[in-house]
PDB file of C-alpha atoms and ligand atoms in Angstrom:
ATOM      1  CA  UNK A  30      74.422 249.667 105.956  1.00  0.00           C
ATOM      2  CA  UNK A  31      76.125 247.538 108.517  1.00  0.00           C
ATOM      3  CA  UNK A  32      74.885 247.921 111.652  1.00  0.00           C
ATOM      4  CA  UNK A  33      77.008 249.123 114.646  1.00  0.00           C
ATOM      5  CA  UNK A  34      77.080 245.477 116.338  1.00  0.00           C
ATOM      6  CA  UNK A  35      78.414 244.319 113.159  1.00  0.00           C
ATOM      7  CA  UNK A  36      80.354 246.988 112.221  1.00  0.00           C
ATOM      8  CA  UNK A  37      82.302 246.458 115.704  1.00  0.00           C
ATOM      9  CA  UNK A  38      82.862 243.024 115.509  1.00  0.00           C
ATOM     10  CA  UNK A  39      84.012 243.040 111.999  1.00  0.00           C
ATOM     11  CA  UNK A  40      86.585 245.335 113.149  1.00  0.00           C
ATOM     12  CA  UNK A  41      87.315 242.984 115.655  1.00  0.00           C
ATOM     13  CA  UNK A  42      88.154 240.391 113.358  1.00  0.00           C
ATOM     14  CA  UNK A  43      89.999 242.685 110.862  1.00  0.00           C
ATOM     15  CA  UNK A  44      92.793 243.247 114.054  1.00  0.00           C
ATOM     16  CA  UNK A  45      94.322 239.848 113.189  1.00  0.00           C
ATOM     17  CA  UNK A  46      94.185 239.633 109.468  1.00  0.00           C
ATOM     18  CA  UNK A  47      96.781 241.126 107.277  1.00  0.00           C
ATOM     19  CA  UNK A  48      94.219 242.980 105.163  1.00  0.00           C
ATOM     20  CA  UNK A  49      90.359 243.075 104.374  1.00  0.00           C
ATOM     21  CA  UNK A  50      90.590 240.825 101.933  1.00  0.00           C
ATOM     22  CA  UNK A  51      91.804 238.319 104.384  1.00  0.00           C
ATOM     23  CA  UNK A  52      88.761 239.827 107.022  1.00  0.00           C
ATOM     24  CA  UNK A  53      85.996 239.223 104.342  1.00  0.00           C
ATOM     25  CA  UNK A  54      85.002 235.471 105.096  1.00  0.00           C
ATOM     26  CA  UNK A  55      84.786 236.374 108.907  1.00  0.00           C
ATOM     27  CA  UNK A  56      83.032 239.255 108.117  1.00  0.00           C
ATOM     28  CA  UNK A  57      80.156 237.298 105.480  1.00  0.00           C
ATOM     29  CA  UNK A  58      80.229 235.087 108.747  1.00  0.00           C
ATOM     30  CA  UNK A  59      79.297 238.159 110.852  1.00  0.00           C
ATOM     31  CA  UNK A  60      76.778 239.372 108.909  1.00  0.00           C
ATOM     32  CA  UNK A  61      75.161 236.049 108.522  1.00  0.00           C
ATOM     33  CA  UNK A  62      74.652 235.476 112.354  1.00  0.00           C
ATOM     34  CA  UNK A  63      73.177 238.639 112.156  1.00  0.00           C
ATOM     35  CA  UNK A  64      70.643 238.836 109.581  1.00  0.00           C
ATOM     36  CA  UNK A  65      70.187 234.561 109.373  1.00  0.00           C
ATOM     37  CA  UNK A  66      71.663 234.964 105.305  1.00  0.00           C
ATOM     38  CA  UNK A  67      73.788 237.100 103.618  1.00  0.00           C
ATOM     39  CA  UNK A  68      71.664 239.373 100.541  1.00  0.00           C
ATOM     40  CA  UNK A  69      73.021 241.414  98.179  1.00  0.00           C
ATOM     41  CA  UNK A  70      72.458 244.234 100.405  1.00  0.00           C
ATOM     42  CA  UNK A  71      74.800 242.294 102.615  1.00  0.00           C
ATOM     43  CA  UNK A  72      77.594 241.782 100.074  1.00  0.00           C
ATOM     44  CA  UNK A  73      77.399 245.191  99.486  1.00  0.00           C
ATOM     45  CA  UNK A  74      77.524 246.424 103.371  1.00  0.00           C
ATOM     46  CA  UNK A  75      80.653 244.139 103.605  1.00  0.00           C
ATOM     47  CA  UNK A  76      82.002 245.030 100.413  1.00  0.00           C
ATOM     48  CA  UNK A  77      81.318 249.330 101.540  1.00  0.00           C
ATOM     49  CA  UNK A  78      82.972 248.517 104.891  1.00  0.00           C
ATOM     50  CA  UNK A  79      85.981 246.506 103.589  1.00  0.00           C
ATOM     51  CA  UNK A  80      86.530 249.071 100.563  1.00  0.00           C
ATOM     52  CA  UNK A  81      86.153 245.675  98.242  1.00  0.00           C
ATOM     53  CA  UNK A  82      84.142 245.449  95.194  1.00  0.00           C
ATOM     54  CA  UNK A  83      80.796 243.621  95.810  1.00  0.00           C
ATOM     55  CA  UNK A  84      81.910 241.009  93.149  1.00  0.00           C
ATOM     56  CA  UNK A  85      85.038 239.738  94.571  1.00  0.00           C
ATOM     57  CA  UNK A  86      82.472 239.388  97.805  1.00  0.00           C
ATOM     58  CA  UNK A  87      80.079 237.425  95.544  1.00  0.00           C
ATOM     59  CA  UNK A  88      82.855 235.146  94.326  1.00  0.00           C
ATOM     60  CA  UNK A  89      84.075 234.392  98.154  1.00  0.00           C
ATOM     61  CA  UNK A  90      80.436 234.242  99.419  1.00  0.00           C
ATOM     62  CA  UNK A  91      79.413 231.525  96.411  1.00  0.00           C
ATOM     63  CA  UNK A  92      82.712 229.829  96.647  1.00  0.00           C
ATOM     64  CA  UNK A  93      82.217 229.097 100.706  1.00  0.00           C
ATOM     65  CA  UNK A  94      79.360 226.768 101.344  1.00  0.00           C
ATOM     66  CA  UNK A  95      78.604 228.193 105.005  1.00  0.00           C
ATOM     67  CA  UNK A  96      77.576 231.715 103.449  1.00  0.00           C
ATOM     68  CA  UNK A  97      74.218 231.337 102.636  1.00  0.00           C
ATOM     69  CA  UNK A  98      72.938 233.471 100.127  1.00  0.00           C
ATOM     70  CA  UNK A  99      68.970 232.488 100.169  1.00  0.00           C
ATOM     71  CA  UNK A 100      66.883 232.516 103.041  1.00  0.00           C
ATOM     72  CA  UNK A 101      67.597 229.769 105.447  1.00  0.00           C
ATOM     73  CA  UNK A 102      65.417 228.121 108.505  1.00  0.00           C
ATOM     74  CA  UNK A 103      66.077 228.399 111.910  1.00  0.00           C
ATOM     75  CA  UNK A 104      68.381 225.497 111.742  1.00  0.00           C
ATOM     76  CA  UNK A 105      70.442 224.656 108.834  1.00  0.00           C
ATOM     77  CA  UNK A 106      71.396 221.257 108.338  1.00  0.00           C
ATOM     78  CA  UNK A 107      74.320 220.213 106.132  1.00  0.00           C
ATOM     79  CA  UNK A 108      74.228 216.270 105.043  1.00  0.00           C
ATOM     80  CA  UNK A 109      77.941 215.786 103.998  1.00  0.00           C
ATOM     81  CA  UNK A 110      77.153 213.731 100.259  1.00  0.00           C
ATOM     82  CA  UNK A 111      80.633 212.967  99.865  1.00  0.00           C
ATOM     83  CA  UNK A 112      82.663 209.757  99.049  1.00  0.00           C
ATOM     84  CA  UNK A 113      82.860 208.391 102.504  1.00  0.00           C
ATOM     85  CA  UNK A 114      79.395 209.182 103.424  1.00  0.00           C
ATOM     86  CA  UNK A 115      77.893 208.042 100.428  1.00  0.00           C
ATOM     87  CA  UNK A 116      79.557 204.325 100.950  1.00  0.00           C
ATOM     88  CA  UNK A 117      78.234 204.624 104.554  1.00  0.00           C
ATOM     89  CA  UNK A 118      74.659 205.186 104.072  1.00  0.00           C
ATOM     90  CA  UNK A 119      74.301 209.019 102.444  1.00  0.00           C
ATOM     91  CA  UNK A 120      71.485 208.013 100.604  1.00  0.00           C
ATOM     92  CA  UNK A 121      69.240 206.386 103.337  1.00  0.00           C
ATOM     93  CA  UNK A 122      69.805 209.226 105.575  1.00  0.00           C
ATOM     94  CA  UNK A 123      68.584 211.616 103.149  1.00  0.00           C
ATOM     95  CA  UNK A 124      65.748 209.605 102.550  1.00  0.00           C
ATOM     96  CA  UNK A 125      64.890 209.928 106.136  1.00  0.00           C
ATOM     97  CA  UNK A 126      65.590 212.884 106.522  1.00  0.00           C
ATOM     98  CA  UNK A 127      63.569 213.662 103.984  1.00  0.00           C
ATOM     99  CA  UNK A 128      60.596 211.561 105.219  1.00  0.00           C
ATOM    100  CA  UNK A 129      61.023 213.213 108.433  1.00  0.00           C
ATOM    101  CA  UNK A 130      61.022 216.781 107.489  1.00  0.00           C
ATOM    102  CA  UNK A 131      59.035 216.494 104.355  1.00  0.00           C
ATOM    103  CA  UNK A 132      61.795 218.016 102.572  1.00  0.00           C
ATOM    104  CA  UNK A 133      64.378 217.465  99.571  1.00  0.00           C
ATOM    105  CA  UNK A 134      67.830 218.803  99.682  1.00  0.00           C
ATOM    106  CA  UNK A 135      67.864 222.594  98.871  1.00  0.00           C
ATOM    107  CA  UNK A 136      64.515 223.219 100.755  1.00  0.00           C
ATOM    108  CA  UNK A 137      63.054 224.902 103.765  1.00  0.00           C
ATOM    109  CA  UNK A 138      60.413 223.095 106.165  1.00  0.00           C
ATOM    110  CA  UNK A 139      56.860 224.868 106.058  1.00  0.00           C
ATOM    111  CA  UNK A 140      57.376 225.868 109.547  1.00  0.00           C
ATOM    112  CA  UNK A 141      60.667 227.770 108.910  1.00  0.00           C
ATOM    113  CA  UNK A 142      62.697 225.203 111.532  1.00  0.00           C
ATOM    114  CA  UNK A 143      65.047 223.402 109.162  1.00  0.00           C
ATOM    115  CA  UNK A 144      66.603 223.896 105.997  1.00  0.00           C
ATOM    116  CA  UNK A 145      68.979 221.106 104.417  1.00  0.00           C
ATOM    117  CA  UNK A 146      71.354 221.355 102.705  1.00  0.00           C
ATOM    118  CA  UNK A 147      74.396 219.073 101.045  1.00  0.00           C
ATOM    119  CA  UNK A 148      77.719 219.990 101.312  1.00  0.00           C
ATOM    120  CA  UNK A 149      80.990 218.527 100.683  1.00  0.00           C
ATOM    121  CA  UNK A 150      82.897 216.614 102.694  1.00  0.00           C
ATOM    122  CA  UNK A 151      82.299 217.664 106.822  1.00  0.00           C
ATOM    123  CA  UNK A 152      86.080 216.489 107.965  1.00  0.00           C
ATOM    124  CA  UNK A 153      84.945 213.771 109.526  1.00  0.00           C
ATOM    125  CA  UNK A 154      85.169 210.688 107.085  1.00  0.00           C
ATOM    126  CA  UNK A 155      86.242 207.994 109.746  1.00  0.00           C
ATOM    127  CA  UNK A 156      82.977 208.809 111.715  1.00  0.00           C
ATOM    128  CA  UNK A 157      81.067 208.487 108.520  1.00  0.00           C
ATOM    129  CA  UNK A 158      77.910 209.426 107.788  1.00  0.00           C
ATOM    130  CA  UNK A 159      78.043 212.883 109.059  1.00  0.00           C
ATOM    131  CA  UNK A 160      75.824 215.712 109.304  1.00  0.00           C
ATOM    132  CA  UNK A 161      76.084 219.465 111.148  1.00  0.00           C
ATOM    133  CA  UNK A 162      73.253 221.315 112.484  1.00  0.00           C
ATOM    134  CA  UNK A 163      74.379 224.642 112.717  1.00  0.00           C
ATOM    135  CA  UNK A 164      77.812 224.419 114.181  1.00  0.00           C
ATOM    136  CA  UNK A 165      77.142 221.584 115.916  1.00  0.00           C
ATOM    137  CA  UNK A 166      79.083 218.094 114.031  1.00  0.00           C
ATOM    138  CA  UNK A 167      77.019 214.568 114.391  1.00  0.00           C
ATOM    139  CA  UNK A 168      78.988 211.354 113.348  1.00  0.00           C
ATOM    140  CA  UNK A 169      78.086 208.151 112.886  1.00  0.00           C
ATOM    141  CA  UNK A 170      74.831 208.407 112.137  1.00  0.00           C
ATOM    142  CA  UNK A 171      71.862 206.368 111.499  1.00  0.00           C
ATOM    143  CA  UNK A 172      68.078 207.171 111.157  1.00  0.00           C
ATOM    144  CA  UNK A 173      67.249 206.458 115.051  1.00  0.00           C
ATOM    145  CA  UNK A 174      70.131 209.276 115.950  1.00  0.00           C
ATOM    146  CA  UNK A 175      69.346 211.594 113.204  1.00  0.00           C
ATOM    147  CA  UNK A 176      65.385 211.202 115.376  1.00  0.00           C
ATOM    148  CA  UNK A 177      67.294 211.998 118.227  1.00  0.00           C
ATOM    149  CA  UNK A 178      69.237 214.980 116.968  1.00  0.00           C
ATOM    150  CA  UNK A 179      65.785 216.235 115.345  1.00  0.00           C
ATOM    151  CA  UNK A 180      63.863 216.643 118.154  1.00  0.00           C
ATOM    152  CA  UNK A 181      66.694 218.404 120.042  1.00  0.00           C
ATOM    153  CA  UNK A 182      66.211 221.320 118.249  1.00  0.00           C
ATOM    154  CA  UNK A 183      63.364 223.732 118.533  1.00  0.00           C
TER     155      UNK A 183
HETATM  156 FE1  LIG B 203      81.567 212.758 104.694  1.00  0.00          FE
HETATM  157 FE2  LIG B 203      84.207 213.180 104.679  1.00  0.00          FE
HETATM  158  S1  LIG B 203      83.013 212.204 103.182  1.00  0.00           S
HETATM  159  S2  LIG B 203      82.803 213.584 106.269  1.00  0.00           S
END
């Protein structure tokens, strides 16, 4: 069952879409800030609360890359792997960041902090390579920044 937090701020959202089909991103969104990743109790909380069968839900929640439907770390870091970032330097970046976290795409640090992921293209292929921790977007990067960015976060 949603709880009341999320149930208000769902309907929140739902006062400027058309419908709550429209709602249902912002409302996997909700859920996810809430509970750190959305399970299939929380497709079906959404799905309940937006009268929407839990498998159009799935389809949206699998379809978006931000709605993450395992467990994720404290921080989630998504390492853009597409065109523009792979001809600037994709590949040594995720070998560092690898090296650094002692972690391969997909996985979660021992210690909970970081999860990384790849995702398509960030938006951002002029600044190439780009990564986003959480919401934050970081552009031009090279190992020495990604260091930086790193220990920035607890
Ligand atoms: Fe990486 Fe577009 S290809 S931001």
């Amino acid at each position: 069952m949603l709880s009341e937090q999320e149930r208000k701020e769902i309907e929140a959202h739902a006062r400027h879409y058309p419908n709550n089909r429209a709602v249902c991103i912002e409302a996997l969104k909700i859920v996810q800030q809430h509970r750190g990743w959305v399970s299939n109790e929380g497709i079906a909380d959404v799905a309940e609360a937006l009268q929407m069968k839990p498998a159009e839900l799935e389809s949206v929640a699998t379809f978006y890359n931000m709605i993450f439907r395992k467990p994720v770390g404290k921080h989630v870091i998504l390492l853009c792997d597409s065109v523009s970032c792979w001809i600037m330097g994709y590949e040594r970046l995720r070998q560092h960041l690898g090296d650094r976290l002692g972690i391969r795409p997909g996985q979660t640090t021992a210690d909970g902090r970081f999860t990384l992921l790849p995702n398509v293209c960030l938006g951002a292929c002029d600044h190439a390579p780009v990564m986003m921790v959480d919401d934050a977007h970081y552009q031009d990067l090279d190992p020495a920044r990604i260091d930086q960015i790193l220990a920035s976060y607890q």
